[in-house]
Coordinates of C-alpha atoms in Angstrom, one line a residue:
Chain K
M1 CA 141.1 106.4 113.0
Y2 CA 138.6 103.6 112.8
I3 CA 135.9 106.4 114.2
I4 CA 137.0 109.2 111.5
V5 CA 136.3 105.8 108.5
D6 CA 133.4 104.5 110.1
A7 CA 131.7 108.0 110.9
W8 CA 132.8 108.6 107.2
H9 CA 130.3 105.3 106.2
Y10 CA 127.1 106.6 108.6
S11 CA 127.2 110.6 106.1
H12 CA 127.2 108.7 103.2
F13 CA 124.9 105.9 104.2
K14 CA 121.9 106.9 102.2
D15 CA 118.7 104.1 102.3
M16 CA 117.0 102.8 99.4
K17 CA 113.5 104.1 98.2
I18 CA 111.4 101.9 96.5
E19 CA 108.4 104.3 94.9
L20 CA 106.1 101.7 93.6
K21 CA 103.9 104.0 92.0
K22 CA 107.2 104.4 88.9
F23 CA 105.6 100.8 88.5
G24 CA 101.9 102.0 88.2
N25 CA 98.6 102.4 89.9
L26 CA 97.4 98.4 89.7
L27 CA 99.8 96.4 90.7
T28 CA 98.4 93.1 90.7
S29 CA 99.8 90.0 88.6
R30 CA 103.1 88.2 89.3
Q31 CA 104.0 88.3 86.2
D32 CA 104.4 91.9 87.1
G33 CA 105.5 91.6 90.3
R34 CA 108.7 89.9 89.4
E35 CA 108.8 92.0 86.5
A36 CA 109.5 95.1 89.1
L37 CA 112.1 93.0 91.3
A38 CA 113.7 92.2 88.4
A39 CA 113.9 95.5 87.6
I40 CA 115.3 97.0 91.1
N41 CA 117.9 94.0 91.2
P42 CA 120.7 95.9 89.9
Q43 CA 119.8 98.3 92.9
L44 CA 119.3 95.7 95.3
R45 CA 122.6 94.2 94.8
T46 CA 125.2 97.4 95.6
L47 CA 123.4 97.7 98.8
T48 CA 125.2 97.1 102.4
E49 CA 124.5 95.9 105.0
R50 CA 123.8 98.4 106.9
E51 CA 121.0 100.3 104.6
K52 CA 117.7 99.5 104.9
I53 CA 115.2 99.5 102.5
D54 CA 111.6 101.7 102.0
I55 CA 109.3 101.0 100.1
D56 CA 106.6 103.5 99.3
F57 CA 103.0 103.0 98.6
E58 CA 101.8 105.7 98.1
G59 CA 100.2 106.8 94.5
V60 CA 98.9 102.5 94.8
I61 CA 96.0 102.6 93.7
T62 CA 95.1 98.6 93.7
F63 CA 97.5 96.4 94.8
T64 CA 97.0 92.2 95.8
P65 CA 98.7 89.4 97.3
S66 CA 100.0 88.0 93.5
W67 CA 101.3 90.8 93.1
A68 CA 103.0 91.1 96.6
D69 CA 104.4 87.7 96.7
E70 CA 106.5 88.3 94.3
F71 CA 107.9 91.9 95.3
I72 CA 107.4 92.2 98.4
T73 CA 107.1 88.8 100.5
K74 CA 111.0 88.5 98.4
L75 CA 112.6 91.0 99.6
L76 CA 111.1 90.4 103.0
D77 CA 113.0 87.3 102.9
Q78 CA 116.0 88.3 101.6
F79 CA 116.1 92.1 103.7
G80 CA 113.9 91.1 106.4
D81 CA 113.3 93.4 109.3
R82 CA 115.8 95.8 107.0
V83 CA 112.6 96.5 104.5
T84 CA 109.9 99.3 105.7
L85 CA 106.7 100.6 104.3
S86 CA 105.5 103.7 104.3
N87 CA 101.8 105.3 102.7
T88 CA 100.3 102.0 103.4
S89 CA 96.8 103.5 103.8
N90 CA 95.2 102.3 101.0
P91 CA 92.2 99.9 101.6
S92 CA 94.3 97.2 99.0
V93 CA 97.3 97.6 100.3
Q94 CA 96.2 97.1 103.8
A95 CA 93.8 94.0 103.0
T96 CA 97.4 92.0 101.0
L97 CA 100.0 93.1 104.0
D98 CA 97.2 91.8 106.6
L99 CA 97.3 88.6 104.6
L100 CA 101.0 88.7 103.9
K101 CA 100.9 88.7 107.9
E102 CA 99.2 85.7 108.2
L103 CA 101.1 83.9 105.8
N104 CA 104.8 84.9 107.3
Chain A
M1 CA 68.2 70.7 79.5
L2 CA 67.9 73.9 78.4
D3 CA 63.8 73.7 77.6
R4 CA 63.4 71.7 81.3
K5 CA 60.9 73.4 83.3
L6 CA 62.1 74.4 86.4
H7 CA 59.7 74.6 89.7
I8 CA 60.6 77.8 91.8
G9 CA 63.2 75.8 93.9
E10 CA 65.2 75.7 91.2
A11 CA 64.9 78.5 89.7
S12 CA 66.1 80.1 93.0
K13 CA 69.5 78.3 93.1
Y14 CA 69.8 79.2 89.0
L15 CA 69.6 83.0 89.6
G16 CA 71.4 82.5 93.6
V17 CA 68.4 84.3 95.5
S18 CA 66.1 82.8 97.7
I19 CA 62.6 81.4 97.4
D20 CA 60.7 84.3 98.8
T21 CA 62.5 86.9 96.6
L22 CA 61.6 85.2 93.6
R23 CA 57.7 85.1 95.1
R24 CA 58.1 89.1 95.6
W25 CA 59.2 89.4 92.4
D26 CA 56.2 87.4 90.6
K27 CA 53.8 89.0 92.9
S28 CA 55.4 92.1 91.3
G29 CA 55.6 91.5 88.1
K30 CA 59.2 92.5 88.0
L31 CA 60.4 88.0 87.1
P32 CA 56.2 86.3 86.6
A33 CA 56.7 82.8 86.3
K34 CA 54.8 80.7 83.6
K35 CA 51.9 78.7 84.9
S36 CA 51.9 75.3 83.3
S37 CA 47.8 73.5 82.3
G38 CA 47.3 71.9 85.8
G39 CA 48.4 75.7 87.2
H40 CA 51.7 74.6 88.8
R41 CA 54.0 77.6 88.3
Y42 CA 57.7 77.2 86.4
Y43 CA 60.6 78.8 85.0
S44 CA 62.2 78.2 82.0
Y45 CA 66.0 78.8 81.7
Q46 CA 65.6 80.8 78.7
D47 CA 63.5 83.6 80.6
L48 CA 65.8 83.2 84.0
D49 CA 68.3 84.3 81.5
L50 CA 66.5 87.2 79.6
Y51 CA 65.8 88.1 83.3
R52 CA 69.8 88.5 83.8
Q53 CA 70.2 89.2 80.4
D54 CA 73.5 90.1 81.8
I55 CA 77.2 89.6 81.9
F56 CA 77.4 86.7 84.1
A57 CA 74.0 84.7 81.5
L58 CA 76.7 85.7 79.6
A59 CA 79.8 84.2 80.9
T60 CA 78.0 80.9 82.2
K61 CA 76.7 80.2 78.5
W62 CA 80.1 80.8 77.4
V63 CA 81.9 78.5 79.9
L64 CA 79.2 75.9 79.6
G65 CA 79.1 76.4 75.5
K66 CA 81.3 74.9 72.6
S67 CA 84.9 75.9 72.4
V68 CA 84.9 79.1 70.8
E69 CA 86.6 82.3 72.1
P70 CA 83.7 84.7 73.4
K71 CA 82.9 88.3 72.0
S72 CA 85.9 90.5 71.5
E73 CA 84.8 92.9 74.2
F74 CA 84.4 90.7 76.9
Y75 CA 87.5 88.0 76.0
S76 CA 90.8 88.8 77.8
P77 CA 93.6 86.2 75.8
T78 CA 96.2 86.9 77.7
S79 CA 97.0 88.5 81.1
T80 CA 98.2 91.7 79.6
G81 CA 95.4 92.2 78.0
F82 CA 93.3 91.4 81.0
K83 CA 95.3 94.5 82.4
E84 CA 94.1 96.6 80.6
R85 CA 90.6 95.9 80.9
L86 CA 91.0 96.0 84.9
S87 CA 92.7 99.2 84.5
K88 CA 89.1 100.4 82.6
L89 CA 87.2 99.1 85.3
Q90 CA 89.3 101.1 88.0
T91 CA 88.4 104.5 85.7
A92 CA 84.7 103.4 85.9
L93 CA 84.7 103.0 89.6
E94 CA 86.9 105.5 91.5
K95 CA 84.4 107.7 89.5
L96 CA 81.0 105.9 92.1
E97 CA 80.9 108.6 95.2
I98 CA 78.7 105.9 96.6
L99 CA 82.0 103.3 96.9
E100 CA 84.3 106.1 98.8
E101 CA 87.9 104.8 99.2
Y102 CA 87.0 100.9 99.0
Y103 CA 87.0 100.4 95.3
P104 CA 90.0 99.6 95.1
L105 CA 89.0 96.1 96.5
I106 CA 86.7 95.4 94.0
V107 CA 90.0 95.9 91.8
A108 CA 91.8 93.9 93.8
V109 CA 89.2 90.7 93.9
T110 CA 88.8 90.9 90.5
G111 CA 92.4 90.7 89.7
E112 CA 93.3 87.9 92.4
I113 CA 90.6 85.5 90.4
G114 CA 91.5 86.7 86.5
N115 CA 95.1 86.4 87.9
N116 CA 94.6 82.6 89.1
S117 CA 93.5 81.6 85.8
Y118 CA 96.1 82.8 83.6
D119 CA 98.7 81.4 86.4
H120 CA 97.1 77.9 86.7
N121 CA 96.6 77.5 83.4
L122 CA 99.4 78.5 82.0
G123 CA 100.6 75.5 78.8
N124 CA 97.6 74.1 80.3
W125 CA 94.4 75.6 78.8
P126 CA 92.5 72.1 77.8
N127 CA 90.8 74.5 74.6
I128 CA 89.7 78.2 74.8
S129 CA 92.9 80.3 76.1
G130 CA 92.4 83.4 78.9
I131 CA 89.5 84.6 80.3
F132 CA 85.8 85.7 80.1
F133 CA 85.9 88.6 81.8
A134 CA 83.8 91.6 82.3
F135 CA 81.6 94.0 84.1
D136 CA 78.5 96.4 84.8
I137 CA 78.6 99.5 86.5
N138 CA 74.3 99.8 86.7
K139 CA 74.1 96.7 88.2
K140 CA 77.0 96.4 89.9
Q141 CA 78.4 93.3 89.1
V142 CA 81.6 91.6 87.7
A143 CA 82.0 88.4 86.1
L144 CA 84.7 86.2 85.3
A145 CA 85.0 82.8 83.5
D146 CA 87.9 80.3 82.5
R147 CA 87.1 77.1 80.3
G148 CA 90.7 76.4 82.5
L149 CA 91.4 72.7 84.5
G150 CA 89.3 74.5 87.0
I151 CA 90.1 74.5 91.1
L152 CA 90.6 70.7 91.5
R153 CA 93.1 69.5 89.1
T154 CA 95.2 72.3 89.5
L155 CA 95.0 72.6 93.5
R156 CA 95.9 68.6 92.9
R157 CA 99.1 70.0 91.8
V158 CA 100.1 70.7 96.0
R159 CA 97.3 68.7 97.6
P160 CA 97.4 65.1 95.5
N161 CA 94.7 64.4 98.2
I162 CA 91.8 66.3 97.9
E163 CA 89.0 64.2 96.8
N164 CA 86.2 66.3 94.5
D165 CA 85.3 70.2 93.7
E166 CA 83.6 71.0 96.7
S167 CA 86.9 69.6 99.0
A168 CA 88.5 72.4 96.8
L169 CA 86.6 75.0 96.8
H170 CA 86.5 74.6 100.1
T171 CA 90.2 74.0 100.5
A172 CA 91.5 77.5 98.1
F173 CA 88.7 79.3 100.0
T174 CA 89.5 78.9 103.5
E175 CA 93.3 77.0 103.9
I176 CA 96.8 79.0 104.3
L177 CA 98.5 76.5 101.4
S178 CA 102.0 76.9 102.4
G179 CA 103.9 74.9 100.2
R180 CA 105.7 76.7 97.1
A181 CA 106.6 74.0 94.4
P182 CA 106.0 73.6 92.3
E183 CA 104.2 76.4 91.6
A184 CA 103.6 79.7 93.8
R185 CA 100.5 80.0 95.2
G186 CA 99.9 83.7 96.9
N187 CA 96.5 82.1 98.1
G188 CA 94.9 84.8 96.5
L189 CA 91.6 82.9 97.5
K190 CA 91.6 83.2 100.8
F191 CA 92.3 87.3 100.1
V192 CA 89.3 87.3 98.1
R193 CA 87.2 85.6 100.4
E194 CA 88.6 88.2 103.3
V195 CA 87.8 91.0 101.2
V196 CA 84.1 90.3 100.0
L197 CA 83.3 89.5 103.9
N198 CA 84.7 92.7 105.1
N199 CA 83.2 94.7 102.4
L200 CA 79.7 93.8 102.2
L201 CA 80.4 92.3 98.8
K202 CA 78.9 89.4 97.9
L203 CA 81.2 86.4 95.7
D204 CA 78.9 83.2 93.1
F205 CA 82.1 81.5 92.4
H206 CA 81.7 78.1 90.8
S207 CA 84.1 75.5 89.6
G208 CA 83.2 71.9 88.7
N209 CA 80.4 70.5 90.3
A210 CA 81.3 72.6 93.4
R211 CA 80.0 76.5 94.2
V212 CA 80.5 79.2 97.0
I213 CA 78.4 81.5 97.8
I214 CA 80.1 84.4 100.0
E215 CA 78.2 87.2 101.5
G216 CA 79.3 89.9 102.8
N217 CA 76.3 91.4 104.5
S218 CA 75.5 87.8 106.5
N219 CA 78.9 87.5 106.6
K220 CA 78.3 84.5 105.3
I221 CA 80.2 81.8 103.6
K222 CA 78.3 78.3 102.3
F223 CA 80.0 75.5 100.1
S224 CA 77.5 73.5 97.8
T225 CA 77.4 70.8 95.0
T226 CA 75.9 71.6 91.9
D227 CA 74.2 69.4 89.1
V228 CA 75.7 71.8 86.6
Y229 CA 79.4 71.1 85.6
Y230 CA 81.5 73.9 85.1
S231 CA 84.6 73.0 83.7
G232 CA 86.9 76.1 84.6
C233 CA 85.9 78.3 86.6
L234 CA 82.7 81.5 86.5
A235 CA 82.4 83.5 89.1
L236 CA 80.3 87.1 89.3
L237 CA 80.9 89.4 92.2
T238 CA 78.4 92.1 93.3
F239 CA 79.2 95.0 95.3

């Protein structure tokens, strides 16, 4: 019975995907980063312990440490390695993530 | 002071170019020096500003001048307004094929410098709130300035023992600040330094009587003190 229930849970797990482009292609200020985090907060609260968060940078043109510090850093602080990043080839995304790695 | 005659060394510092470059410009007529009755070559601030006749000269004049708002086309009173203009810079740079895919880095550096001004002066602007922000795509320049508290005073909130403007600038651009209280710090100026050094950009940044010049093509970062005192911050980014 236990196995059946667990399988049912697995079949219904759906990792959370955050498409940053929905917040715009110019993500630069702390204020905007804070507002973006506040906007996804209701979804974050429904996450189960097994669900992961994928942050998708596709469509982002300009990205900075100020914005990232209010959004990415906070998610990493809270969810650790459950957070994955995808489509990070943009040079401003790369440069920002390099700095975050150095800081943490 | 602005009527004073400057010898070539001072003019070189004022424009941020080498003495050899000024001599070449003098010979070629690009920026001719004047001659005193005794035959000595000199420059005036007016000549140098006229030569520049550029956004950086306007930014410098504003930050050193009377407490008035800049011309509206260069003025971003709030960070929301700044973002709108930053978006215009992004669009303009996107069209420059020469920059290829690295143009977002120029926007990012500009964004960090500008947003630093708002974040660190929020509620504490000494007189005019907001920043001067202008870009010249032909000259490949971005100029930013604020009449805020400057790097030293804002850094002392997290590093009370910093002694002077030059130390403050050094800390801001080179040391990782881990303390988050009493204000969030994203170490944005370290990001600025890294991006400028790694992408053949040049940044000339002033705060108080300190100056830093970061040059990507020579991989150099040089701190110094200046005779002129800038109460907030002044920056010229060349790409």
